[in-house]
Coordinates of C-alpha atoms and ligand atoms in Angstrom, one line a residue:
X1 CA -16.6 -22.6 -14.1
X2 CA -14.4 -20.5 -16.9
X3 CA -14.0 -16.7 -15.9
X4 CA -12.6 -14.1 -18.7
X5 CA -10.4 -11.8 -16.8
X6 CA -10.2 -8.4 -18.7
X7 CA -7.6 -6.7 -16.9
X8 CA -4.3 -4.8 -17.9
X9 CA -2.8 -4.5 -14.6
X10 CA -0.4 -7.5 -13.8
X11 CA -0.4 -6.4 -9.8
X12 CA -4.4 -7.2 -10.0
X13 CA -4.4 -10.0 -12.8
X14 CA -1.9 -12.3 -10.8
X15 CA -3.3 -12.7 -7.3
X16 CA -6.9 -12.6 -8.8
X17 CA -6.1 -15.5 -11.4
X18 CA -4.2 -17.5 -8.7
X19 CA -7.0 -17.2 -6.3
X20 CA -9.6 -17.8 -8.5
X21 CA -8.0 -20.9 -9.1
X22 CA -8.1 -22.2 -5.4
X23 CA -11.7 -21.8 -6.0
X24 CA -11.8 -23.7 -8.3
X25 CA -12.5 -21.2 -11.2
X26 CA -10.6 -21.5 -15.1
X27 CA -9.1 -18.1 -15.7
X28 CA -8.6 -16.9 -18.9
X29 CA -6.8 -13.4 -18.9
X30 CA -6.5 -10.7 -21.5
X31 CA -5.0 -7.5 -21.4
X32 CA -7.0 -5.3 -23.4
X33 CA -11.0 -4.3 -24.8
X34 CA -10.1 -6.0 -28.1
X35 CA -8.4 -8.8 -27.1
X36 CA -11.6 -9.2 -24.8
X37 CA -13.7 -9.1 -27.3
X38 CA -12.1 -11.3 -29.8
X39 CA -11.3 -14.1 -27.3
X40 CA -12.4 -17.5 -28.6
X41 CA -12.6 -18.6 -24.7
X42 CA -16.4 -19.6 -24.3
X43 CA -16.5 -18.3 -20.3
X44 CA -19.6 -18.8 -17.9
X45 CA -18.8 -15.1 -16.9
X46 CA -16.4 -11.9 -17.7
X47 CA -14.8 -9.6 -15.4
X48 CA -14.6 -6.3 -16.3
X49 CA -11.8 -3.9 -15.7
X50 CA -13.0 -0.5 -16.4
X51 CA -10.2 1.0 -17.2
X52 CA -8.0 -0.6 -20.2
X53 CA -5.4 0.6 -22.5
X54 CA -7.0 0.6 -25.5
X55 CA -10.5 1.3 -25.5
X56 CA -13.2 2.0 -22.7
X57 CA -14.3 -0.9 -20.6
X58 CA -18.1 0.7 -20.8
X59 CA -18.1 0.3 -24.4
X60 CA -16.3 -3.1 -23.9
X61 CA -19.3 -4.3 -22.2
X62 CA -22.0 -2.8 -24.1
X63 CA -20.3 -4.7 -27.3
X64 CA -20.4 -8.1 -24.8
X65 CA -24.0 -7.5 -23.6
X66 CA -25.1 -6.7 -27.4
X67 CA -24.3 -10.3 -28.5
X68 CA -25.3 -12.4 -25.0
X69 CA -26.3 -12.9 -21.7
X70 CA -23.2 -13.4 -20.2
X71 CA -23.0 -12.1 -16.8
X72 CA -20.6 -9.6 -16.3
X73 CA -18.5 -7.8 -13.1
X74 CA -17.3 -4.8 -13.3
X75 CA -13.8 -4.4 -11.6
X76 CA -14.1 -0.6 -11.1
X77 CA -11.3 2.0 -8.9
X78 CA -12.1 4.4 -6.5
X79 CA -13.5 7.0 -8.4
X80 CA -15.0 5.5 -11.0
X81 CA -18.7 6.2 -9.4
X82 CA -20.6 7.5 -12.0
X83 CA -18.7 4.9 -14.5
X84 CA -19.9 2.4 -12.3
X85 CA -23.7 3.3 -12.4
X86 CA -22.9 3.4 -16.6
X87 CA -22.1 0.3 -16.6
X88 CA -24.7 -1.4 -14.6
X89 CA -27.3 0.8 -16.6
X90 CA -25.8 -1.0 -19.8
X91 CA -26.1 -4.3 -18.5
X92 CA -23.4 -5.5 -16.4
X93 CA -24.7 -7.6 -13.4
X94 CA -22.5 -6.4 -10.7
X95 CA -18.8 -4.4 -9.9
X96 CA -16.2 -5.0 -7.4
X97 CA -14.3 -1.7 -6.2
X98 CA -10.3 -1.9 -6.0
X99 CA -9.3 -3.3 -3.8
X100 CA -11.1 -6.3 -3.2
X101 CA -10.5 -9.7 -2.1
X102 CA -10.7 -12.4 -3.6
X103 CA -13.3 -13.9 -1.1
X104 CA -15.6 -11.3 -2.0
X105 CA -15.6 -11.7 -5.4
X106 CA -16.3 -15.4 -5.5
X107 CA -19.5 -14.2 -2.9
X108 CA -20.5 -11.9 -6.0
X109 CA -19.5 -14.3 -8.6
X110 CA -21.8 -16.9 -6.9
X111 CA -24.8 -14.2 -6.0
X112 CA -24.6 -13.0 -9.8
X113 CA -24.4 -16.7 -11.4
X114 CA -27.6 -17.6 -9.4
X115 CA -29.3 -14.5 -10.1
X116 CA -28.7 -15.1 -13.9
X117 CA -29.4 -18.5 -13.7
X118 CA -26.1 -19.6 -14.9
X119 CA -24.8 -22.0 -11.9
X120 CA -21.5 -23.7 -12.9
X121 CA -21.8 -27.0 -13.6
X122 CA -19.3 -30.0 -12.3
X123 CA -18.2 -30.4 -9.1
X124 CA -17.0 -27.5 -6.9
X125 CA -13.2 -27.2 -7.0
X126 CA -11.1 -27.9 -3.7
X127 CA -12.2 -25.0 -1.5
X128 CA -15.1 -23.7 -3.3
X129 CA -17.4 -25.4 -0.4
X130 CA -15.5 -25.0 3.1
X131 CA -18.1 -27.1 4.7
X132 CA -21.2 -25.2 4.1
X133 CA -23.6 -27.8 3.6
X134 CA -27.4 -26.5 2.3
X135 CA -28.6 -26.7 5.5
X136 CA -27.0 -23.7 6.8
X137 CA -28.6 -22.0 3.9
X138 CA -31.6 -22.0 6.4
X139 CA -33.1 -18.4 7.9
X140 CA -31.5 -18.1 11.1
X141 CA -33.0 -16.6 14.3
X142 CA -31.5 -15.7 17.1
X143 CA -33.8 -13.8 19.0
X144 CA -34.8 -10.9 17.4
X145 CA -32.4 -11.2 15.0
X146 CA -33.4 -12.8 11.8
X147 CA -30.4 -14.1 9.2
X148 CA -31.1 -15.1 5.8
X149 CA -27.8 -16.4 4.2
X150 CA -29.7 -17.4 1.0
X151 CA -31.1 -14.1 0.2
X152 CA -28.4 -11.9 2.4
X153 CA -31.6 -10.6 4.2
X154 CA -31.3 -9.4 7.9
X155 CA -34.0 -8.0 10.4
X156 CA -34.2 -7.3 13.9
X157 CA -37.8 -7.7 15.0
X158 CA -39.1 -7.8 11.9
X159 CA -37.3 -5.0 10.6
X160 CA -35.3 -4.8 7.8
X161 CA -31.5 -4.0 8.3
X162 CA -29.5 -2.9 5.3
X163 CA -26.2 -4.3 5.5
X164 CA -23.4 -3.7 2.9
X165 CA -22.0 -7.2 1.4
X166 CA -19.3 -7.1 3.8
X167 CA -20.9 -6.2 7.1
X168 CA -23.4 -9.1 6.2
X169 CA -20.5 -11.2 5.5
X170 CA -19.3 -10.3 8.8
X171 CA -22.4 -11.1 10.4
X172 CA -23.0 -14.0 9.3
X173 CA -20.0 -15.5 10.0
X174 CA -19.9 -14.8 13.8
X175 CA -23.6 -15.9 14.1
X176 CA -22.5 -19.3 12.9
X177 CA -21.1 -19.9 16.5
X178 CA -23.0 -17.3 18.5
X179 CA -21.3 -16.6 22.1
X180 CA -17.9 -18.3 20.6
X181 CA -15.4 -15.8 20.5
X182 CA -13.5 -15.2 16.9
X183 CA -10.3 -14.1 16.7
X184 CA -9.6 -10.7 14.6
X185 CA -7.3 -13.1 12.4
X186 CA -10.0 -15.9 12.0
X187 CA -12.1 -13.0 11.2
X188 CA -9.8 -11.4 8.6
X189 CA -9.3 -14.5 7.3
X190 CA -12.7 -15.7 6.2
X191 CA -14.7 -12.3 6.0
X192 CA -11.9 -10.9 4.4
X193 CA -9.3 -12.5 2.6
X194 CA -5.9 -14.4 3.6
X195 CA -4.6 -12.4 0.5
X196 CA -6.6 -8.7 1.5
X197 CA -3.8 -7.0 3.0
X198 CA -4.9 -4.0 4.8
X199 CA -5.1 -2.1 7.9
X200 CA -7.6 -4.3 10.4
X201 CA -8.9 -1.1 11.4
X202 CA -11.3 -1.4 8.8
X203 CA -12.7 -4.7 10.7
X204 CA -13.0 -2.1 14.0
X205 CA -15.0 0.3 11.5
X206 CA -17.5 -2.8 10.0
X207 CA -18.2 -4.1 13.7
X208 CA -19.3 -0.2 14.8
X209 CA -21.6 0.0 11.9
X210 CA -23.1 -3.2 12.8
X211 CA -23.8 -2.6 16.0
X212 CA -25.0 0.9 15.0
X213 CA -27.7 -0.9 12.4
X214 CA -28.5 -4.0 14.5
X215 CA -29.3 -1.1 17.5
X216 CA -28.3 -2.5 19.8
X217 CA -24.0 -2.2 20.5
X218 CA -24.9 -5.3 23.3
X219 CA -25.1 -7.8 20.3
X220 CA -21.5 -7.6 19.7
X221 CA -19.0 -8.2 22.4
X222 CA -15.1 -6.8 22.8
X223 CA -13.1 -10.2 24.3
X224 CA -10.8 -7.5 24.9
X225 CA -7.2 -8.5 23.2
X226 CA -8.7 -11.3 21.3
X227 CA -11.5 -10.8 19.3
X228 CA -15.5 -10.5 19.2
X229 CA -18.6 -12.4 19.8
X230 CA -21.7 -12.0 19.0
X231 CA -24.6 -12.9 21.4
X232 CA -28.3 -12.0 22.0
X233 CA -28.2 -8.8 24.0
X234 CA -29.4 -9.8 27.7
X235 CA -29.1 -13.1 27.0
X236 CA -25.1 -14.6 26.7
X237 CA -22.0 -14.6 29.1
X238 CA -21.4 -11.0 27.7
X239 CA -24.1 -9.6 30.3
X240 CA -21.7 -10.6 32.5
X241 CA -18.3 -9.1 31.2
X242 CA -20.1 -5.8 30.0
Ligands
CA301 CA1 -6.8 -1.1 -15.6

């Protein structure tokens, strides 16, 4: 699958293009609205930076939307709210917010090429499937708790629970081996990114507003000095330890 990269910031370009390309993805980069614009690359998808040199991303991607379909990201800063809402009003399919990891934007590469209809075609690259076969693309229940990877869905008896991308990300990654204890690194790695480098407070932040939304704190467990777990409340080992 061919990305355009519109981006004029090297210190974002770099790692993105690199990691991209572990996924599997062509990167083509430009620096600039007009070099975006004029790019005889033919890409399944454009990122977006908002905020070029030489002209403004919105109109950028209201001259791309005029003259096709192409799905496009956004790749906004902080601050860049009501930009943000602009943009998706004038027809780009999603944003990321700096910063970002690269994880997360293949998640919303992947959720925006199936909502457009626009799946890559050929095979996947080296890492693009880290053994996730379909089948695990199957609701999940565990108790009350209802996990729809396919759709990002989540309820707790029948309730809907809205989750930001990367507190479901989180979930769903620790109810793939419910009661197995994960390791803050193992989580950091895959919910995150091996290249995100930040405090891991904000993994201690994500697990509080889970627990807060799923309404119950039982269904995720501190293995103090290791990790967490995440188990049916009143019915795992973590009964015992609480
Ligand atoms: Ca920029």
């Amino acid at each position: 699958m061919r990305l355009l990269l519109i981006e004029d910031d090297d210190r974002i370009a770099g790692p993105l293009t690199e990691g991209l390309g572990r996924y599997g993805f062509t990167v083509d980069r430009v620096r600039t609205g007009a070099a975006g614009l004029t790019s005889d690359s033919a890409p399944d998808l454009v990122l977006l930076d908002l905020g070029l040199p030489d002209m403004d991303g919105l109109d950028v991607c209201r001259s791309l939307r005029a003259r096709s379909p192409i799905p496009i990201i956004m790749i906004t800063a902080r601050g860049e709210e009501a930009d943000r809402v602009a943009g998706l009003e004038l027809g780009a399919d999603d944003y990321m917010a700096k910063p970002f990891g690269v994880r997360e934007l293949v998640a919303r590469i992947r959720a925006v090429t199936r909502r457009t209809g626009t799946l890559p075609a050929g095979p996947p690259g080296p890492e693009t499937t880290p053994a996730t076969p379909t089948a695990t693309l199957a609701p999940q229940q565990l108790g009350p708790l209802h996990i729809d990877r396919r759709t990002r869905q989540v309820r707790v008896d029948a309730r809907d629970i809205a989750l930001s991308p990367r507190e479901f990300d989180l979930l769903a990654y620790l109810a793939q081996d419910p009661g197995a204890v994960h390791s803050r690194q193992q989580i950091m790695d895959t919910v995150w990114d091996p290249h995100f480098f930040g405090p891991t407070k904000t993994l201690d932040a994500h697990i509080a507003a889970l627990r807060r939304k799923l309404g119950d704190s039982a269904w995720i467990t501190t293995a103090r000095g290791v990790g967490f777990r995440l188990t049916v409340p009143g019915d795992g080992p973590s009964e015992a330890a609480r």
